[in-house]
JSON list of C-alpha atoms in Angstrom, two decimals:
[
{"chain": "A", "resi": 1, "resn": "MET", "atom": "CA", "xyz": [33.84, -25.67, -75.63]},
{"chain": "A", "resi": 2, "resn": "ARG", "atom": "CA", "xyz": [30.24, -26.68, -76.61]},
{"chain": "A", "resi": 3, "resn": "ALA", "atom": "CA", "xyz": [29.35, -29.98, -78.27]},
{"chain": "A", "resi": 4, "resn": "PRO", "atom": "CA", "xyz": [26.28, -32.31, -78.59]},
{"chain": "A", "resi": 5, "resn": "TRP", "atom": "CA", "xyz": [26.29, -35.69, -76.92]},
{"chain": "A", "resi": 6, "resn": "ALA", "atom": "CA", "xyz": [28.55, -37.72, -79.17]},
{"chain": "A", "resi": 7, "resn": "ALA", "atom": "CA", "xyz": [27.85, -41.27, -78.12]},
{"chain": "A", "resi": 8, "resn": "GLU", "atom": "CA", "xyz": [25.35, -43.47, -79.90]},
{"chain": "A", "resi": 9, "resn": "GLY", "atom": "CA", "xyz": [21.99, -43.79, -78.06]},
{"chain": "A", "resi": 10, "resn": "VAL", "atom": "CA", "xyz": [21.19, -43.24, -74.40]},
{"chain": "A", "resi": 11, "resn": "ARG", "atom": "CA", "xyz": [23.72, -43.70, -71.58]},
{"chain": "A", "resi": 12, "resn": "ASP", "atom": "CA", "xyz": [21.78, -44.20, -68.21]},
{"chain": "A", "resi": 13, "resn": "PHE", "atom": "CA", "xyz": [23.94, -43.62, -65.18]},
{"chain": "A", "resi": 14, "resn": "GLY", "atom": "CA", "xyz": [21.03, -44.04, -62.75]},
{"chain": "A", "resi": 15, "resn": "PHE", "atom": "CA", "xyz": [21.31, -40.49, -61.46]},
{"chain": "A", "resi": 16, "resn": "VAL", "atom": "CA", "xyz": [21.16, -38.89, -65.04]},
{"chain": "A", "resi": 17, "resn": "ARG", "atom": "CA", "xyz": [20.63, -39.99, -68.63]},
{"chain": "A", "resi": 18, "resn": "PHE", "atom": "CA", "xyz": [22.63, -38.58, -71.35]},
{"chain": "A", "resi": 19, "resn": "GLU", "atom": "CA", "xyz": [20.96, -38.92, -74.72]},
{"chain": "A", "resi": 20, "resn": "PRO", "atom": "CA", "xyz": [20.91, -37.70, -78.33]},
{"chain": "A", "resi": 21, "resn": "GLY", "atom": "CA", "xyz": [20.14, -33.94, -78.45]},
{"chain": "A", "resi": 22, "resn": "ASP", "atom": "CA", "xyz": [21.89, -33.21, -75.09]},
{"chain": "A", "resi": 23, "resn": "VAL", "atom": "CA", "xyz": [24.37, -30.39, -75.30]},
{"chain": "A", "resi": 24, "resn": "PHE", "atom": "CA", "xyz": [27.48, -30.21, -73.27]},
{"chain": "A", "resi": 25, "resn": "THR", "atom": "CA", "xyz": [29.29, -26.91, -72.55]},
{"chain": "A", "resi": 26, "resn": "GLU", "atom": "CA", "xyz": [32.69, -27.62, -71.07]},
{"chain": "A", "resi": 27, "resn": "HIS", "atom": "CA", "xyz": [34.71, -25.19, -69.04]},
{"chain": "A", "resi": 28, "resn": "PHE", "atom": "CA", "xyz": [38.48, -25.46, -68.41]},
{"chain": "A", "resi": 29, "resn": "TRP", "atom": "CA", "xyz": [40.86, -23.54, -66.27]},
{"chain": "A", "resi": 30, "resn": "ARG", "atom": "CA", "xyz": [44.62, -23.25, -66.41]},
{"chain": "A", "resi": 31, "resn": "SER", "atom": "CA", "xyz": [44.84, -22.81, -62.68]},
{"chain": "A", "resi": 32, "resn": "ARG", "atom": "CA", "xyz": [42.14, -25.08, -61.24]},
{"chain": "A", "resi": 33, "resn": "TRP", "atom": "CA", "xyz": [42.22, -28.89, -60.84]},
{"chain": "A", "resi": 34, "resn": "TYR", "atom": "CA", "xyz": [38.85, -29.55, -62.52]},
{"chain": "A", "resi": 35, "resn": "ALA", "atom": "CA", "xyz": [36.82, -29.12, -65.67]},
{"chain": "A", "resi": 36, "resn": "VAL", "atom": "CA", "xyz": [32.99, -28.57, -65.49]},
{"chain": "A", "resi": 37, "resn": "LYS", "atom": "CA", "xyz": [30.52, -29.68, -68.08]},
{"chain": "A", "resi": 38, "resn": "GLU", "atom": "CA", "xyz": [27.07, -27.95, -68.10]},
{"chain": "A", "resi": 39, "resn": "VAL", "atom": "CA", "xyz": [24.58, -30.41, -69.52]},
{"chain": "A", "resi": 40, "resn": "ARG", "atom": "CA", "xyz": [21.36, -29.26, -71.09]},
{"chain": "A", "resi": 41, "resn": "THR", "atom": "CA", "xyz": [18.65, -31.02, -73.10]},
{"chain": "A", "resi": 42, "resn": "GLY", "atom": "CA", "xyz": [18.28, -30.08, -76.79]},
{"chain": "A", "resi": 43, "resn": "ASP", "atom": "CA", "xyz": [15.54, -27.67, -75.91]},
{"chain": "A", "resi": 44, "resn": "GLY", "atom": "CA", "xyz": [17.77, -25.89, -73.33]},
{"chain": "A", "resi": 45, "resn": "ARG", "atom": "CA", "xyz": [16.54, -27.39, -70.00]},
{"chain": "A", "resi": 46, "resn": "LEU", "atom": "CA", "xyz": [19.38, -27.74, -67.50]},
{"chain": "A", "resi": 47, "resn": "LYS", "atom": "CA", "xyz": [20.08, -31.35, -66.49]},
{"chain": "A", "resi": 48, "resn": "GLY", "atom": "CA", "xyz": [23.09, -30.53, -64.33]},
{"chain": "A", "resi": 49, "resn": "TRP", "atom": "CA", "xyz": [26.82, -30.32, -64.15]},
{"chain": "A", "resi": 50, "resn": "TYR", "atom": "CA", "xyz": [29.31, -33.16, -64.53]},
{"chain": "A", "resi": 51, "resn": "CYS", "atom": "CA", "xyz": [32.66, -32.16, -63.04]},
{"chain": "A", "resi": 52, "resn": "ASP", "atom": "CA", "xyz": [35.90, -34.01, -63.75]},
{"chain": "A", "resi": 53, "resn": "VAL", "atom": "CA", "xyz": [38.86, -33.58, -61.43]},
{"chain": "A", "resi": 54, "resn": "THR", "atom": "CA", "xyz": [41.73, -33.02, -63.65]},
{"chain": "A", "resi": 55, "resn": "ARG", "atom": "CA", "xyz": [45.21, -31.45, -63.65]},
{"chain": "A", "resi": 56, "resn": "PRO", "atom": "CA", "xyz": [44.97, -27.80, -64.76]},
{"chain": "A", "resi": 57, "resn": "ALA", "atom": "CA", "xyz": [44.35, -27.45, -68.38]},
{"chain": "A", "resi": 58, "resn": "VAL", "atom": "CA", "xyz": [47.14, -26.83, -70.86]},
{"chain": "A", "resi": 59, "resn": "VAL", "atom": "CA", "xyz": [46.62, -25.15, -74.30]},
{"chain": "A", "resi": 60, "resn": "ARG", "atom": "CA", "xyz": [49.01, -26.83, -76.83]},
{"chain": "A", "resi": 61, "resn": "ASP", "atom": "CA", "xyz": [48.90, -26.39, -80.60]},
{"chain": "A", "resi": 62, "resn": "GLY", "atom": "CA", "xyz": [45.39, -24.92, -80.39]},
{"chain": "A", "resi": 63, "resn": "GLU", "atom": "CA", "xyz": [44.12, -27.97, -78.24]},
{"chain": "A", "resi": 64, "resn": "VAL", "atom": "CA", "xyz": [43.02, -27.97, -74.67]},
{"chain": "A", "resi": 65, "resn": "VAL", "atom": "CA", "xyz": [44.69, -30.92, -72.93]},
{"chain": "A", "resi": 66, "resn": "VAL", "atom": "CA", "xyz": [43.67, -32.17, -69.50]},
{"chain": "A", "resi": 67, "resn": "GLU", "atom": "CA", "xyz": [44.63, -35.28, -67.55]},
{"chain": "A", "resi": 68, "resn": "ASP", "atom": "CA", "xyz": [41.58, -36.84, -65.87]},
{"chain": "A", "resi": 69, "resn": "LEU", "atom": "CA", "xyz": [42.34, -37.89, -62.27]},
{"chain": "A", "resi": 70, "resn": "ASP", "atom": "CA", "xyz": [39.28, -40.23, -61.93]},
{"chain": "A", "resi": 71, "resn": "LEU", "atom": "CA", "xyz": [37.32, -38.21, -59.31]},
{"chain": "A", "resi": 72, "resn": "ASP", "atom": "CA", "xyz": [33.95, -36.78, -60.47]},
{"chain": "A", "resi": 73, "resn": "LEU", "atom": "CA", "xyz": [31.13, -34.85, -59.10]},
{"chain": "A", "resi": 74, "resn": "TRP", "atom": "CA", "xyz": [27.48, -34.80, -60.32]},
{"chain": "A", "resi": 75, "resn": "VAL", "atom": "CA", "xyz": [25.20, -31.93, -59.42]},
{"chain": "A", "resi": 76, "resn": "SER", "atom": "CA", "xyz": [21.59, -32.00, -60.64]},
{"chain": "A", "resi": 77, "resn": "GLY", "atom": "CA", "xyz": [20.13, -28.94, -62.30]},
{"chain": "A", "resi": 78, "resn": "ASP", "atom": "CA", "xyz": [18.03, -28.08, -59.27]},
{"chain": "A", "resi": 79, "resn": "GLY", "atom": "CA", "xyz": [20.95, -28.62, -56.97]},
{"chain": "A", "resi": 80, "resn": "ALA", "atom": "CA", "xyz": [19.05, -31.27, -54.98]},
{"chain": "A", "resi": 81, "resn": "SER", "atom": "CA", "xyz": [21.42, -34.11, -55.84]},
{"chain": "A", "resi": 82, "resn": "VAL", "atom": "CA", "xyz": [25.28, -33.73, -55.32]},
{"chain": "A", "resi": 83, "resn": "LEU", "atom": "CA", "xyz": [27.01, -37.05, -55.87]},
{"chain": "A", "resi": 84, "resn": "ARG", "atom": "CA", "xyz": [30.74, -37.82, -55.35]},
{"chain": "A", "resi": 85, "resn": "LEU", "atom": "CA", "xyz": [31.66, -40.39, -58.00]},
{"chain": "A", "resi": 86, "resn": "ASP", "atom": "CA", "xyz": [34.46, -42.78, -58.74]},
{"chain": "A", "resi": 87, "resn": "GLU", "atom": "CA", "xyz": [36.36, -42.42, -55.44]},
{"chain": "A", "resi": 88, "resn": "ASP", "atom": "CA", "xyz": [37.14, -46.28, -55.68]},
{"chain": "A", "resi": 89, "resn": "GLU", "atom": "CA", "xyz": [38.72, -45.75, -59.10]},
{"chain": "A", "resi": 90, "resn": "PHE", "atom": "CA", "xyz": [40.77, -42.76, -57.70]},
{"chain": "A", "resi": 91, "resn": "ALA", "atom": "CA", "xyz": [41.99, -44.98, -54.82]},
{"chain": "A", "resi": 92, "resn": "ALA", "atom": "CA", "xyz": [42.89, -47.90, -57.23]},
{"chain": "A", "resi": 93, "resn": "SER", "atom": "CA", "xyz": [44.70, -45.57, -59.58]},
{"chain": "A", "resi": 94, "resn": "GLY", "atom": "CA", "xyz": [47.86, -45.42, -57.40]},
{"chain": "A", "resi": 95, "resn": "LEU", "atom": "CA", "xyz": [48.01, -41.59, -57.78]},
{"chain": "A", "resi": 96, "resn": "ALA", "atom": "CA", "xyz": [48.59, -41.07, -54.06]},
{"chain": "A", "resi": 97, "resn": "GLU", "atom": "CA", "xyz": [51.70, -43.27, -54.19]},
{"chain": "A", "resi": 98, "resn": "ARG", "atom": "CA", "xyz": [52.98, -42.01, -57.55]},
{"chain": "A", "resi": 99, "resn": "ASP", "atom": "CA", "xyz": [52.30, -38.34, -57.09]},
{"chain": "A", "resi": 100, "resn": "PRO", "atom": "CA", "xyz": [51.08, -37.47, -53.55]},
{"chain": "A", "resi": 101, "resn": "GLU", "atom": "CA", "xyz": [50.92, -33.76, -54.28]},
{"chain": "A", "resi": 102, "resn": "ALA", "atom": "CA", "xyz": [48.72, -34.25, -57.19]},
{"chain": "A", "resi": 103, "resn": "ALA", "atom": "CA", "xyz": [46.44, -36.68, -55.23]},
{"chain": "A", "resi": 104, "resn": "THR", "atom": "CA", "xyz": [46.06, -34.06, -52.45]},
{"chain": "A", "resi": 105, "resn": "GLN", "atom": "CA", "xyz": [45.14, -31.41, -55.09]},
{"chain": "A", "resi": 106, "resn": "ALA", "atom": "CA", "xyz": [42.60, -33.66, -56.57]},
{"chain": "A", "resi": 107, "resn": "VAL", "atom": "CA", "xyz": [40.86, -34.34, -53.26]},
{"chain": "A", "resi": 108, "resn": "ARG", "atom": "CA", "xyz": [40.96, -30.65, -52.46]},
{"chain": "A", "resi": 109, "resn": "ALA", "atom": "CA", "xyz": [39.40, -29.90, -55.87]},
{"chain": "A", "resi": 110, "resn": "LEU", "atom": "CA", "xyz": [36.54, -32.40, -55.35]},
{"chain": "A", "resi": 111, "resn": "ASP", "atom": "CA", "xyz": [35.88, -31.08, -51.86]},
{"chain": "A", "resi": 112, "resn": "ALA", "atom": "CA", "xyz": [35.86, -27.52, -53.17]},
{"chain": "A", "resi": 113, "resn": "LEU", "atom": "CA", "xyz": [33.47, -28.34, -56.05]},
{"chain": "A", "resi": 114, "resn": "GLU", "atom": "CA", "xyz": [31.09, -30.17, -53.53]},
{"chain": "A", "resi": 115, "resn": "ALA", "atom": "CA", "xyz": [31.23, -27.20, -51.16]},
{"chain": "A", "resi": 116, "resn": "GLN", "atom": "CA", "xyz": [30.45, -24.77, -53.96]},
{"chain": "A", "resi": 117, "resn": "ALA", "atom": "CA", "xyz": [27.66, -27.00, -55.31]},
{"chain": "A", "resi": 118, "resn": "ARG", "atom": "CA", "xyz": [26.00, -26.88, -51.91]},
{"chain": "A", "resi": 119, "resn": "THR", "atom": "CA", "xyz": [25.96, -23.05, -51.72]},
{"chain": "A", "resi": 120, "resn": "PRO", "atom": "CA", "xyz": [22.84, -21.14, -52.89]},
{"chain": "A", "resi": 121, "resn": "ALA", "atom": "CA", "xyz": [24.76, -19.90, -55.98]},
{"chain": "A", "resi": 122, "resn": "GLY", "atom": "CA", "xyz": [25.78, -23.42, -56.77]},
{"chain": "A", "resi": 123, "resn": "LEU", "atom": "CA", "xyz": [28.18, -24.30, -59.61]},
{"chain": "A", "resi": 124, "resn": "SER", "atom": "CA", "xyz": [26.67, -21.48, -61.71]},
{"chain": "A", "resi": 125, "resn": "ALA", "atom": "CA", "xyz": [28.85, -19.14, -59.75]},
{"chain": "A", "resi": 126, "resn": "LEU", "atom": "CA", "xyz": [32.03, -20.84, -61.10]},
{"chain": "A", "resi": 127, "resn": "LEU", "atom": "CA", "xyz": [30.88, -20.36, -64.72]},
{"chain": "A", "resi": 128, "resn": "ALA", "atom": "CA", "xyz": [29.83, -16.70, -64.46]}
]
C-alpha cells in the first residue's frame, strides 16, 4: 500500500520528521508479526523504515486488517540509526498477561527486525 503523509503539518519525533510530501509504502504479511513502512521524501530520497509489530495481517472484505502490538522499530535510510520504540507502552499494555504467546511472538518479531536491520542488506532484503 502506498500513500502520502496524511497528517496536517510536520510531526517531529526527534529521530525523524514526517512532513507533507513524504510517501509511505507499507508492506504487510499474513505470516509475519510485523508491518514495514518504507518512508521517502516527495522527491524520492529514502528517510528510513518504520516497523510496527503487529499480529499477522488478515485480508477481509478487500481490507488489510492488522492489530498493532505497540512495539516499533525505526531504521534510518543509511542504516546508521536502529531504534527500538515503545517498549514501555508494550509492557503497560498487559499483553503478556492476557496473551503470553502473542507477547512472545511480538518480542521475537522486534528482535528479528532489529537483527535484519543490522545486517549489510538491512530491511531492504525483507521487501525484495
